[in-house]
């Protein structure tokens, strides 16, 4: 029979669990906290020695499929061999479109869009124009405590998180708005309950992005080792072929469809949070202009591995000149050498060699971006010019022919990276290389390839494996003492040397859809996207962006036991985003988890469930126009 503990005993149990920090207890008061036994009994168990996530079944009822559902648990094993189970749940902080505290006694629109001058951007398709807000919260980072942090309204510990918003799916008339609005990014001031770890939003601050020329399609994010938010700009605009999407973006941002410069986008923005809950931003232009999904800085605080969410994407690595400073360094791209016949039905296996693309500072590349047009750097042909001075390259799933202007090698390497890298020997054949994270103890990086198809399976770009629409998570062992393709030493001990799928993390396509409409096995991952690793829990967390699962899931994979557990299900049609595994903040751990575009119905996949789910999702998420920001919490229970 559970017993209620006095305050000092509750603290001692929480701190005992903090050796493997406890997911926060949210939604209950400290006086209501129950454990299976008293503090003396907990102490007798010894220290916690292991944590295991116990998965949940995929939801099958309309009520469960239409919301964020968490029916999983966490089991702690103590030194004496006993186990204690904690049910998990989901705690929202807000959904976009809410009016949340602005810290000034008023409110602000969560996920709202503003132009370069900070003025709200209005949806003019409405009878009465109203401010746009995003349905797509994505990258999110809970920061380590900032010294001297002080914000009015906080009664517990002052914490900050940064959340970015990738895009707005549609306007009020359901016309696509993808990539047509400048991405907002916000600092959240959170009040952390000192007893339970629960988080409460007390201030929402929009970061002024005008110093960075505005932001373009901010997707995933990571926390730097020096406690800053590393953002992203995905699907860099093609400077050689500007389209209506980019012109609309420019119009919404600047009020002029010709003013935005494509070379200012496709880079890495970094947000620094101040002690008062405000933030500042700058872009790093020297890390390659690619489809930045997110980046992961290695423990040396210099080496950076980057996701490249493109068709004909590549493996890119940046090594900063100085620790904790991404404003100057050397950019590399991988040449992938496939091991013939090995695991071609499971994603293949590849040795990695590295091609140096160049060294630069952010300032010098920004200056080039300010002054150059695409025609100053490269001549591009979409049909074979029958001219040997042009080089055929794979680009966005097709072949192009390029010729770089003399003396423009540096500009090409850093501003036309996708076109330049294959001309100097790099392999650009991956399809939707998304999340990246690091297991420091094992010196292994993990990268998500959401779909294994097209340029990975057609053999045209240097690799050929069997098509797996459900994708896979790859592992990349890292070593020091490496040289680049020219024989020069690479100044890092964290250089990936091999690329192969984790056997348990390969999706399985179904020959025919199952009873719910899933076209990939619902008990395996499908289309992995967000990845984050917890060193203390020895667990890789995997969020899906699947066109093959009716509901996207968040998974936990223990790298020691090789056990895979489904721990969360998103609303149908929603993508699992904003993933972050935080090992310890004031004695508590957190799994941050957002979702975007609920009710994004895909023909075929959702045909069997749409009729029963559509009204539920419309009612809960403003007619499919809101996404959610929140985290997983754990509620201790009797075993």
Coordinates of C-alpha atoms in Angstrom, one line a residue:
X1 CA 0.0 0.0 0.0
X2 CA 1.6 3.3 -1.0
X3 CA 2.3 5.7 1.8
X4 CA 2.6 9.5 1.8
X5 CA 6.1 10.7 2.7
X6 CA 7.0 13.8 4.8
X7 CA 8.7 16.6 2.9
X8 CA 12.3 15.7 3.9
X9 CA 11.7 12.0 2.9
X10 CA 10.2 13.0 -0.5
X11 CA 13.3 15.0 -1.2
X12 CA 15.6 12.1 -0.2
X13 CA 13.9 9.7 -2.5
X14 CA 14.0 12.2 -5.4
X15 CA 17.7 12.8 -4.8
X16 CA 18.4 9.1 -4.6
X17 CA 16.7 8.7 -8.0
X18 CA 18.7 11.6 -9.3
X19 CA 21.7 9.3 -9.8
X20 CA 19.7 8.4 -12.8
X21 CA 17.6 11.6 -12.9
X22 CA 13.9 11.1 -12.6
X23 CA 11.5 12.3 -15.2
X24 CA 9.6 15.2 -13.6
X25 CA 6.4 14.6 -11.7
X26 CA 3.9 17.0 -13.3
X27 CA 0.3 17.8 -12.6
X28 CA 0.4 17.0 -8.9
X29 CA 1.3 18.9 -5.8
X30 CA 4.3 18.0 -3.6
X31 CA 1.9 17.0 -0.8
X32 CA 0.2 14.5 -3.1
X33 CA 3.4 12.6 -4.1
X34 CA 3.2 8.9 -3.3
X35 CA 5.9 6.2 -3.4
X36 CA 5.7 2.4 -2.9
X37 CA 7.6 2.6 0.4
X38 CA 9.1 5.1 2.9
X39 CA 12.4 6.8 2.5
X40 CA 14.1 4.2 4.8
X41 CA 13.0 1.4 2.5
X42 CA 14.1 3.3 -0.5
X43 CA 17.5 3.9 1.1
X44 CA 17.7 0.1 1.8
X45 CA 17.4 -0.6 -1.9
X46 CA 20.7 1.0 -2.5
X47 CA 21.5 3.3 -5.5
X48 CA 19.6 3.0 -8.8
X49 CA 21.6 1.0 -11.2
X50 CA 19.5 0.8 -14.4
X51 CA 16.5 2.3 -16.1
X52 CA 14.3 0.5 -18.6
X53 CA 11.5 2.0 -20.7
X54 CA 8.5 -0.4 -21.1
X55 CA 6.7 0.4 -24.3
X56 CA 3.0 0.9 -25.1
X57 CA 0.9 -0.6 -27.8
X58 CA 0.1 1.5 -30.9
X59 CA -3.2 3.2 -30.2
X60 CA -6.3 1.8 -32.0
X61 CA -9.2 3.8 -30.7
X62 CA -10.2 7.2 -32.2
X63 CA -9.8 9.0 -28.8
X64 CA -6.2 7.8 -28.4
X65 CA -5.3 8.3 -32.1
X66 CA -6.5 11.9 -32.1
X67 CA -4.2 13.1 -29.2
X68 CA -0.8 12.7 -27.8
X69 CA -1.0 9.4 -26.0
X70 CA 1.5 8.1 -23.4
X71 CA 0.8 4.7 -21.8
X72 CA 4.4 3.6 -21.4
X73 CA 6.4 3.4 -18.2
X74 CA 9.9 3.6 -16.8
X75 CA 11.3 0.9 -14.5
X76 CA 14.1 1.6 -12.1
X77 CA 16.3 -1.3 -10.9
X78 CA 17.9 -0.7 -7.5
X79 CA 21.2 -2.1 -6.3
X80 CA 19.4 -4.8 -4.2
X81 CA 17.8 -6.1 -7.4
X82 CA 14.3 -4.8 -6.7
X83 CA 12.4 -2.8 -9.3
X84 CA 10.2 0.2 -9.1
X85 CA 7.8 1.3 -11.9
X86 CA 6.9 4.8 -12.9
X87 CA 4.0 5.5 -15.3
X88 CA 4.8 8.2 -17.9
X89 CA 2.5 10.9 -19.2
X90 CA 2.5 14.0 -21.4
X91 CA 2.5 17.5 -20.1
X92 CA 1.7 20.3 -22.6
X93 CA 3.2 23.7 -22.1
X94 CA 1.0 25.3 -24.8
X95 CA -0.4 24.8 -28.3
X96 CA 0.3 27.4 -30.9
X97 CA -2.4 30.0 -31.3
X98 CA -2.7 30.3 -27.5
X99 CA -2.2 33.7 -26.0
X100 CA 0.6 33.2 -23.4
X101 CA 2.2 35.5 -20.9
X102 CA 4.6 38.0 -22.4
X103 CA 6.3 38.8 -19.1
X104 CA 5.0 42.4 -19.2
X105 CA 1.6 41.8 -17.8
X106 CA 0.0 41.0 -21.1
X107 CA -0.1 38.2 -23.6
X108 CA 1.5 37.2 -26.9
X109 CA 0.4 34.9 -29.7
X110 CA 2.4 31.6 -29.4
X111 CA 3.9 30.7 -32.7
X112 CA 2.9 34.1 -34.2
X113 CA 4.7 35.4 -37.3
X114 CA 6.3 38.8 -37.6
X115 CA 8.1 40.7 -40.4
X116 CA 11.6 42.1 -40.3
X117 CA 10.3 45.0 -38.3
X118 CA 8.5 42.9 -35.7
X119 CA 5.1 43.6 -37.1
X120 CA 2.5 40.7 -37.1
X121 CA 2.1 39.1 -40.6
X122 CA -1.7 38.8 -41.3
X123 CA -3.5 36.0 -43.1
X124 CA -5.2 38.1 -45.8
X125 CA -7.2 35.1 -47.1
X126 CA -9.6 35.6 -44.1
X127 CA -12.7 37.8 -44.3
X128 CA -11.2 39.8 -41.4
X129 CA -7.4 39.4 -41.7
X130 CA -5.8 38.0 -38.5
X131 CA -2.2 37.2 -37.5
X132 CA -0.7 34.0 -38.9
X133 CA 0.6 31.5 -36.4
X134 CA 2.5 28.2 -37.0
X135 CA 1.1 24.7 -36.6
X136 CA 4.7 23.4 -36.8
X137 CA 6.7 23.8 -33.6
X138 CA 10.0 21.9 -34.2
X139 CA 13.4 22.1 -32.6
X140 CA 13.3 22.8 -28.8
X141 CA 16.1 22.9 -26.2
X142 CA 15.8 23.1 -22.4
X143 CA 18.9 24.9 -21.3
X144 CA 21.1 24.3 -18.3
X145 CA 20.4 26.9 -15.6
X146 CA 21.9 30.3 -16.4
X147 CA 23.7 32.0 -13.6
X148 CA 21.8 35.0 -12.2
X149 CA 18.6 34.2 -14.1
X150 CA 15.8 36.3 -12.8
X151 CA 12.3 36.7 -14.3
X152 CA 9.2 38.1 -12.5
X153 CA 6.6 35.4 -11.7
X154 CA 9.0 32.5 -11.1
X155 CA 8.5 31.0 -7.7
X156 CA 10.8 27.9 -8.1
X157 CA 13.9 27.5 -10.2
X158 CA 14.2 29.8 -13.3
X159 CA 14.8 27.7 -16.4
X160 CA 14.8 28.7 -20.1
X161 CA 13.9 26.8 -23.3
X162 CA 14.2 27.9 -26.9
X163 CA 11.6 26.7 -29.4
X164 CA 11.5 27.3 -33.1
X165 CA 8.6 27.1 -35.6
X166 CA 9.3 25.4 -38.9
X167 CA 6.5 26.7 -41.1
X168 CA 2.7 27.2 -41.4
X169 CA 1.0 24.5 -43.4
X170 CA -1.9 26.5 -44.8
X171 CA -3.8 29.7 -44.8
X172 CA -7.5 30.0 -43.8
X173 CA -8.5 29.0 -47.4
X174 CA -6.2 25.9 -47.2
X175 CA -3.7 27.3 -49.7
X176 CA -0.2 26.1 -48.9
X177 CA 2.0 28.4 -47.0
X178 CA 5.0 26.1 -46.8
X179 CA 8.2 28.2 -46.8
X180 CA 6.4 31.5 -47.5
X181 CA 6.7 32.9 -44.0
X182 CA 9.8 33.8 -41.9
X183 CA 10.3 31.3 -39.1
X184 CA 9.7 32.6 -35.6
X185 CA 11.9 31.5 -32.7
X186 CA 11.1 32.1 -29.0
X187 CA 12.7 31.9 -25.6
X188 CA 10.4 30.4 -23.0
X189 CA 10.9 31.2 -19.3
X190 CA 9.9 28.2 -17.3
X191 CA 9.2 27.9 -13.5
X192 CA 10.6 24.6 -12.3
X193 CA 8.8 23.3 -9.2
X194 CA 11.7 22.5 -6.8
X195 CA 9.8 19.4 -5.4
X196 CA 8.3 17.8 -8.4
X197 CA 10.3 19.2 -11.4
X198 CA 7.1 20.2 -13.1
X199 CA 7.5 23.1 -15.6
X200 CA 5.2 26.1 -16.0
X201 CA 5.4 28.8 -18.7
X202 CA 5.7 32.3 -17.2
X203 CA 7.1 34.3 -20.1
X204 CA 7.3 34.0 -23.9
X205 CA 9.8 36.2 -25.7
X206 CA 10.1 36.4 -29.5
X207 CA 13.8 36.6 -30.5
X208 CA 14.5 39.5 -33.0
X209 CA 15.7 37.7 -36.1
X210 CA 16.4 40.8 -38.1
X211 CA 20.2 40.7 -37.4
X212 CA 20.2 37.3 -39.1
X213 CA 18.1 38.6 -42.1
X214 CA 15.1 36.5 -40.8
X215 CA 15.0 32.7 -40.6
X216 CA 14.2 30.2 -43.3
X217 CA 12.3 26.9 -42.5
X218 CA 13.9 26.2 -39.1
X219 CA 13.6 22.5 -38.5
X220 CA 15.5 20.5 -35.9
X221 CA 17.8 21.9 -33.2
X222 CA 20.4 20.9 -30.7
X223 CA 21.9 22.3 -27.5
X224 CA 25.5 23.3 -27.8
X225 CA 28.0 22.1 -25.0
X226 CA 28.3 25.8 -24.1
X227 CA 24.5 26.1 -23.5
X228 CA 23.3 27.9 -26.7
X229 CA 20.5 26.9 -29.0
X230 CA 21.8 25.7 -32.4
X231 CA 19.0 26.1 -34.9
X232 CA 18.7 25.2 -38.6
X233 CA 17.6 26.4 -42.0
X234 CA 16.3 23.5 -44.1
X235 CA 16.0 23.1 -47.9
X236 CA 18.1 26.1 -48.8
X237 CA 16.6 28.2 -51.6
X238 CA 18.1 27.6 -55.0
X239 CA 19.9 30.8 -55.8
X240 CA 20.2 29.8 -59.4
X241 CA 16.5 29.3 -59.9
X242 CA 14.4 31.5 -57.5
X243 CA 10.8 30.4 -57.4
X244 CA 7.4 31.7 -56.3
X245 CA 7.9 30.3 -52.8
X246 CA 11.0 32.3 -52.1
X247 CA 9.5 35.5 -53.6
X248 CA 6.4 35.0 -51.3
X249 CA 8.8 34.6 -48.4
X250 CA 10.6 37.8 -49.3
X251 CA 7.3 39.7 -49.7
X252 CA 6.1 38.5 -46.2
X253 CA 9.4 39.3 -44.5
X254 CA 10.4 42.5 -46.2
X255 CA 7.3 43.7 -48.0
X256 CA 9.2 43.3 -51.3
X257 CA 9.4 40.0 -53.2
X258 CA 12.8 40.9 -54.6
X259 CA 14.6 42.0 -51.4
X260 CA 15.5 38.7 -49.7
X261 CA 18.9 37.3 -50.8
X262 CA 18.9 33.5 -51.1
X263 CA 22.5 33.3 -50.0
X264 CA 21.5 34.6 -46.6
X265 CA 19.5 31.3 -46.0
X266 CA 20.5 27.7 -45.6
X267 CA 22.9 28.4 -42.7
X268 CA 23.2 27.7 -39.0
X269 CA 21.6 30.2 -36.6
X270 CA 22.7 30.2 -33.0
X271 CA 20.6 31.7 -30.2
X272 CA 22.1 32.9 -26.9
X273 CA 19.7 33.3 -24.0
X274 CA 20.1 36.1 -21.4
X275 CA 19.4 36.0 -17.7
X276 CA 16.2 38.0 -18.1
X277 CA 14.6 35.5 -20.6
X278 CA 15.4 37.4 -23.8
X279 CA 17.7 36.1 -26.5
X280 CA 19.9 37.2 -29.4
X281 CA 20.7 35.5 -32.6
X282 CA 23.5 35.2 -35.2
X283 CA 24.1 33.0 -38.2
X284 CA 27.2 31.1 -39.0
X285 CA 27.9 31.2 -42.7
X286 CA 31.0 29.0 -42.8
X287 CA 29.4 25.6 -42.1
X288 CA 28.1 25.0 -45.6
X289 CA 24.9 26.1 -47.3
X290 CA 23.0 22.8 -47.2
X291 CA 19.6 21.5 -46.1
X292 CA 20.5 21.9 -42.4
X293 CA 18.2 19.6 -40.5
X294 CA 20.2 20.1 -37.3
X295 CA 23.8 19.8 -36.1
X296 CA 25.5 17.9 -33.3
X297 CA 28.6 19.3 -31.6
X298 CA 30.9 16.6 -30.4
X299 CA 32.4 16.5 -26.8
X300 CA 35.6 18.3 -28.1
X301 CA 33.4 21.4 -28.6
X302 CA 34.9 21.8 -32.1
X303 CA 33.7 18.9 -34.3
X304 CA 30.2 19.2 -35.8
X305 CA 28.3 16.6 -37.7
X306 CA 25.4 17.8 -39.7
X307 CA 22.1 16.4 -41.0
X308 CA 21.3 17.2 -44.6
X309 CA 17.6 16.7 -45.3
X310 CA 17.8 16.6 -49.1
X311 CA 17.5 14.3 -52.0
X312 CA 21.1 13.9 -53.1
X313 CA 22.2 14.9 -49.6
X314 CA 25.6 14.3 -48.2
X315 CA 27.5 13.7 -45.0
X316 CA 29.1 17.0 -43.9
X317 CA 31.5 17.8 -41.0
X318 CA 32.7 21.1 -39.7
X319 CA 35.8 21.5 -37.4
X320 CA 35.9 24.8 -35.7
X321 CA 39.3 26.6 -35.2
X322 CA 38.5 27.1 -31.5
X323 CA 36.3 25.3 -29.0
X324 CA 32.9 26.9 -28.3
X325 CA 33.1 29.1 -31.4
X326 CA 31.5 28.2 -34.7
X327 CA 32.5 31.4 -36.5
X328 CA 35.6 30.0 -38.2
X329 CA 36.7 26.5 -39.3
X330 CA 37.1 23.8 -41.9
X331 CA 34.3 22.2 -43.9
X332 CA 34.5 18.6 -45.1
X333 CA 32.2 16.3 -47.0
X334 CA 32.3 12.5 -47.0
X335 CA 33.1 10.1 -49.9
X336 CA 31.1 7.0 -49.1
X337 CA 32.7 3.7 -50.2
X338 CA 30.1 1.0 -50.3
X339 CA 31.1 -2.5 -49.0
X340 CA 30.0 -4.6 -51.9
X341 CA 27.1 -7.0 -51.1
X342 CA 27.0 -6.2 -47.4
X343 CA 23.6 -5.6 -45.9
X344 CA 22.2 -4.1 -49.1
X345 CA 18.7 -5.1 -47.8
X346 CA 19.3 -3.4 -44.5
X347 CA 20.6 0.0 -45.6
X348 CA 24.1 -1.0 -46.7
X349 CA 27.5 -0.5 -45.1
X350 CA 30.0 2.2 -46.1
X351 CA 33.6 3.2 -45.3
X352 CA 33.9 7.0 -45.0
X353 CA 36.7 9.1 -46.4
X354 CA 36.6 12.9 -46.1
X355 CA 37.1 15.6 -48.7
X356 CA 38.2 19.0 -47.5
X357 CA 35.9 21.7 -49.1
X358 CA 37.7 24.6 -47.6
X359 CA 38.4 26.8 -44.6
X360 CA 36.6 30.1 -43.9
X361 CA 35.3 32.5 -41.3
X362 CA 31.6 33.3 -41.0
X363 CA 32.3 37.0 -41.6
X364 CA 34.1 36.5 -45.0
X365 CA 31.3 34.2 -46.3
X366 CA 28.6 36.6 -45.2
X367 CA 30.4 39.3 -47.1
X368 CA 30.4 37.1 -50.2
X369 CA 26.7 36.3 -49.7
X370 CA 26.0 40.0 -49.5
X371 CA 27.7 40.8 -52.8
X372 CA 27.4 37.8 -55.1
X373 CA 24.6 36.4 -57.3
X374 CA 24.5 32.8 -58.4
X375 CA 25.7 33.7 -61.9
X376 CA 28.9 35.2 -60.3
X377 CA 29.8 31.8 -58.9
X378 CA 28.4 29.0 -61.2
X379 CA 26.9 28.4 -64.5
X380 CA 24.1 25.8 -64.3
X381 CA 22.6 23.7 -67.2
X382 CA 19.6 21.4 -66.8
X383 CA 20.3 19.7 -70.1
X384 CA 23.7 18.3 -71.2
X385 CA 25.5 21.1 -72.9
X386 CA 27.9 18.7 -74.7
X387 CA 30.7 20.8 -73.3
X388 CA 33.6 19.1 -71.5
X389 CA 34.2 22.1 -69.4
X390 CA 30.9 21.4 -67.5
X391 CA 30.7 18.6 -64.9
X392 CA 27.6 16.5 -64.4
X393 CA 26.4 16.4 -60.8
X394 CA 23.4 14.9 -59.0
X395 CA 21.2 17.6 -57.6
X396 CA 17.8 17.3 -55.9
X397 CA 17.1 13.9 -57.6
X398 CA 18.1 15.0 -61.1
X399 CA 21.2 15.6 -63.1
X400 CA 22.6 19.1 -63.7
X401 CA 25.8 20.3 -65.4
X402 CA 27.8 22.9 -63.7
X403 CA 30.9 25.1 -64.4
X404 CA 32.3 27.3 -61.6
X405 CA 33.8 30.6 -62.4
X406 CA 37.6 31.0 -62.0
X407 CA 38.6 32.1 -58.5
X408 CA 35.2 31.3 -57.0
X409 CA 36.2 28.1 -55.3
X410 CA 35.6 29.4 -51.7
X411 CA 32.3 31.0 -52.6
X412 CA 31.2 27.7 -54.3
X413 CA 32.3 25.6 -51.4
X414 CA 30.3 27.6 -48.8
X415 CA 27.4 29.1 -50.8
X416 CA 26.8 26.4 -53.5
X417 CA 27.8 23.5 -51.3
X418 CA 25.5 20.9 -52.8
X419 CA 26.8 21.7 -56.3
X420 CA 30.4 22.1 -55.4
X421 CA 30.9 19.0 -53.2
X422 CA 30.3 16.3 -55.8
X423 CA 32.7 18.0 -58.2
X424 CA 35.6 17.5 -55.8
X425 CA 34.8 13.8 -55.0
X426 CA 32.2 13.8 -52.2
X427 CA 29.2 11.4 -52.4
X428 CA 25.8 13.2 -52.6
X429 CA 23.4 10.2 -52.7
X430 CA 21.6 10.2 -49.4
X431 CA 17.8 10.8 -49.1
X432 CA 16.5 12.8 -46.2
X433 CA 19.5 12.6 -43.8
X434 CA 17.8 14.0 -40.8
X435 CA 18.5 13.9 -37.0
X436 CA 22.0 13.4 -35.6
X437 CA 23.2 12.8 -32.1
X438 CA 26.2 11.4 -30.2
X439 CA 26.8 8.6 -27.8
X440 CA 30.0 9.9 -26.2
X441 CA 30.9 6.9 -24.1
X442 CA 31.0 4.6 -27.2
X443 CA 32.3 7.4 -29.5
X444 CA 29.4 6.7 -31.8
X445 CA 27.2 9.1 -33.7
X446 CA 23.7 8.2 -34.9
X447 CA 22.0 9.6 -37.9
X448 CA 18.5 9.1 -39.2
X449 CA 17.8 8.4 -42.9
X450 CA 14.1 8.9 -43.1
X451 CA 13.6 7.2 -46.5
X452 CA 16.0 4.8 -48.2
X453 CA 15.0 5.2 -51.8
X454 CA 15.5 7.2 -55.0
X455 CA 19.2 8.3 -55.1
X456 CA 20.2 5.6 -52.5
X457 CA 18.6 2.8 -54.5
X458 CA 19.0 3.7 -58.2
X459 CA 22.8 3.4 -58.3
X460 CA 23.2 6.7 -60.1
X461 CA 25.1 8.6 -57.4
X462 CA 27.7 6.1 -56.3
X463 CA 25.8 3.9 -53.9
X464 CA 23.0 1.3 -54.3
X465 CA 21.0 -0.4 -51.6
X466 CA 17.5 -2.0 -51.5
X467 CA 14.7 0.4 -51.1
X468 CA 13.2 0.7 -47.6
X469 CA 10.5 3.4 -47.6
X470 CA 10.4 3.1 -43.8
X471 CA 14.1 4.2 -43.5
X472 CA 16.6 3.4 -40.8
X473 CA 18.9 4.9 -38.1
X474 CA 22.6 4.6 -38.9
X475 CA 25.6 4.3 -36.6
X476 CA 28.9 6.1 -37.2
X477 CA 31.9 5.0 -35.1
X478 CA 34.4 7.9 -34.7
X479 CA 38.2 8.0 -34.4
X480 CA 41.1 10.3 -34.3
X481 CA 44.3 10.2 -36.4
X482 CA 42.4 10.5 -39.7
X483 CA 43.5 12.2 -42.9
X484 CA 41.5 13.7 -45.7
X485 CA 41.5 12.6 -49.3
X486 CA 44.5 14.8 -50.1
X487 CA 46.5 13.2 -47.2
X488 CA 46.3 16.1 -44.8
X489 CA 45.6 15.5 -41.1
X490 CA 42.1 16.1 -39.8
X491 CA 42.5 17.9 -36.5
X492 CA 39.8 16.0 -34.6
X493 CA 39.4 12.8 -32.5
X494 CA 35.8 12.6 -33.5
X495 CA 35.9 11.8 -37.2
X496 CA 33.2 9.3 -38.5
X497 CA 34.9 6.4 -40.3
X498 CA 32.0 4.1 -41.1
X499 CA 28.3 4.3 -41.8
X500 CA 25.9 1.4 -41.3
X501 CA 22.3 0.8 -40.0
X502 CA 21.6 -0.2 -36.4
X503 CA 20.0 -3.7 -37.0
X504 CA 17.1 -3.1 -34.6
X505 CA 16.4 0.4 -36.1
X506 CA 15.6 -0.6 -39.7
X507 CA 12.0 -0.1 -40.7
X508 CA 10.0 -2.8 -42.5
X509 CA 7.7 -2.0 -45.3
X510 CA 4.4 -4.0 -45.5
X511 CA 3.3 -5.6 -48.8
X512 CA -0.2 -4.5 -48.0
X513 CA -1.5 -2.0 -45.4
X514 CA -2.6 -3.4 -42.0
X515 CA -6.1 -2.9 -40.5
X516 CA -5.4 0.7 -39.6
X517 CA -3.8 1.6 -42.8
X518 CA -0.1 1.5 -41.8
X519 CA 2.2 0.7 -44.7
X520 CA 5.1 -0.1 -42.5
X521 CA 5.3 -2.4 -39.5
X522 CA 3.8 -0.5 -36.5
X523 CA 6.1 -2.3 -34.1
X524 CA 9.3 -1.0 -35.7
X525 CA 10.4 2.5 -36.4
X526 CA 9.3 4.1 -39.6
X527 CA 10.8 7.2 -41.1
X528 CA 13.1 8.3 -38.2
X529 CA 13.7 12.0 -38.0
X530 CA 14.5 13.5 -34.6
X531 CA 17.3 11.7 -32.6
X532 CA 18.6 12.5 -29.2
X533 CA 20.8 10.4 -26.9
X534 CA 20.8 10.2 -23.1
X535 CA 24.2 9.2 -21.7
X536 CA 22.9 8.4 -18.2
X537 CA 19.9 6.4 -19.4
X538 CA 22.1 4.8 -22.2
X539 CA 19.0 5.4 -24.4
X540 CA 18.6 6.7 -27.9
X541 CA 15.3 8.5 -28.4
X542 CA 13.8 8.4 -31.9
X543 CA 11.0 10.6 -33.2
X544 CA 9.2 9.8 -36.4
X545 CA 8.1 11.9 -39.4
X546 CA 6.4 9.0 -41.2
X547 CA 4.3 8.8 -44.3
X548 CA 4.0 5.1 -43.4
X549 CA 2.6 5.1 -39.9
X550 CA -1.0 6.4 -39.2
X551 CA 0.3 7.9 -36.0
X552 CA 3.9 8.9 -35.6
X553 CA 5.7 7.5 -32.5
X554 CA 8.5 8.4 -30.2
X555 CA 10.7 5.4 -29.4
X556 CA 13.3 4.7 -26.7
X557 CA 16.2 2.3 -27.7
X558 CA 18.6 1.1 -25.0
X559 CA 22.0 0.7 -26.6
X560 CA 23.1 -1.8 -23.9
X561 CA 20.1 -4.1 -23.8
X562 CA 19.1 -3.5 -27.5
X563 CA 15.5 -3.2 -26.4
X564 CA 13.1 -0.9 -28.4
X565 CA 10.1 0.6 -26.7
X566 CA 7.3 2.9 -28.0
X567 CA 6.8 5.6 -25.4
X568 CA 4.6 8.1 -27.1
X569 CA 2.1 8.4 -29.9
X570 CA 1.4 11.7 -31.6
X571 CA -2.0 12.8 -32.9
X572 CA -2.7 11.2 -36.3
X573 CA -1.0 13.0 -39.1
X574 CA 1.3 14.9 -36.7
X575 CA 5.1 14.6 -36.8
X576 CA 7.1 14.0 -33.6
X577 CA 9.4 17.0 -33.2
X578 CA 11.2 19.1 -30.6
X579 CA 12.9 16.1 -29.2
X580 CA 15.5 16.6 -26.5
X581 CA 16.8 14.2 -23.8
X582 CA 18.0 16.2 -20.8
X583 CA 19.9 14.2 -18.2
X584 CA 19.9 16.5 -15.2
X585 CA 18.5 19.9 -14.5
X586 CA 18.4 20.5 -10.7
X587 CA 18.0 16.8 -10.1
X588 CA 15.4 16.1 -12.7
X589 CA 15.6 14.7 -16.3
X590 CA 13.4 15.7 -19.1
X591 CA 12.3 14.3 -22.5
X592 CA 11.1 17.4 -24.4
X593 CA 8.6 16.4 -27.1
X594 CA 6.6 18.6 -29.5
X595 CA 4.3 17.7 -32.4
X596 CA 3.4 19.6 -35.6
X597 CA 0.7 19.6 -38.2
X598 CA -1.9 17.3 -36.6
X599 CA -4.4 16.0 -39.1
X600 CA -2.1 16.3 -42.0
X601 CA -4.0 13.6 -43.9
X602 CA -2.2 11.6 -46.5
X603 CA -4.2 9.9 -49.1
X604 CA -4.1 6.1 -48.8
X605 CA -2.4 6.1 -45.4
X606 CA -5.2 7.8 -43.4
X607 CA -8.2 6.7 -45.5
X608 CA -9.4 4.2 -42.9
X609 CA -9.2 6.5 -39.9
X610 CA -9.8 10.0 -41.3
X611 CA -13.6 10.0 -40.9
X612 CA -13.5 9.0 -37.3
X613 CA -10.6 11.3 -36.3
X614 CA -11.1 14.5 -38.3
X615 CA -13.6 16.2 -36.1
X616 CA -11.7 15.3 -32.9
X617 CA -8.5 16.8 -34.3
X618 CA -10.3 19.9 -35.6
X619 CA -11.8 20.5 -32.2
X620 CA -8.6 20.0 -30.3
X621 CA -6.2 21.9 -32.6
X622 CA -8.0 24.8 -34.1
X623 CA -9.1 23.1 -37.3
X624 CA -5.6 21.6 -37.8
X625 CA -3.9 25.0 -37.4
X626 CA -2.2 24.4 -34.0
X627 CA 0.8 22.2 -32.9
X628 CA 1.9 21.4 -29.4
X629 CA 4.9 22.1 -27.2
X630 CA 5.5 20.0 -24.1
X631 CA 7.4 17.2 -22.4
X632 CA 7.1 13.7 -21.0
X633 CA 6.6 13.4 -17.2
X634 CA 6.8 10.4 -14.9
X635 CA 4.4 9.7 -12.0
X636 CA 5.8 7.3 -9.4
X637 CA 3.5 4.3 -8.7
X638 CA 3.5 1.2 -6.5
X639 CA 5.0 -1.8 -8.1

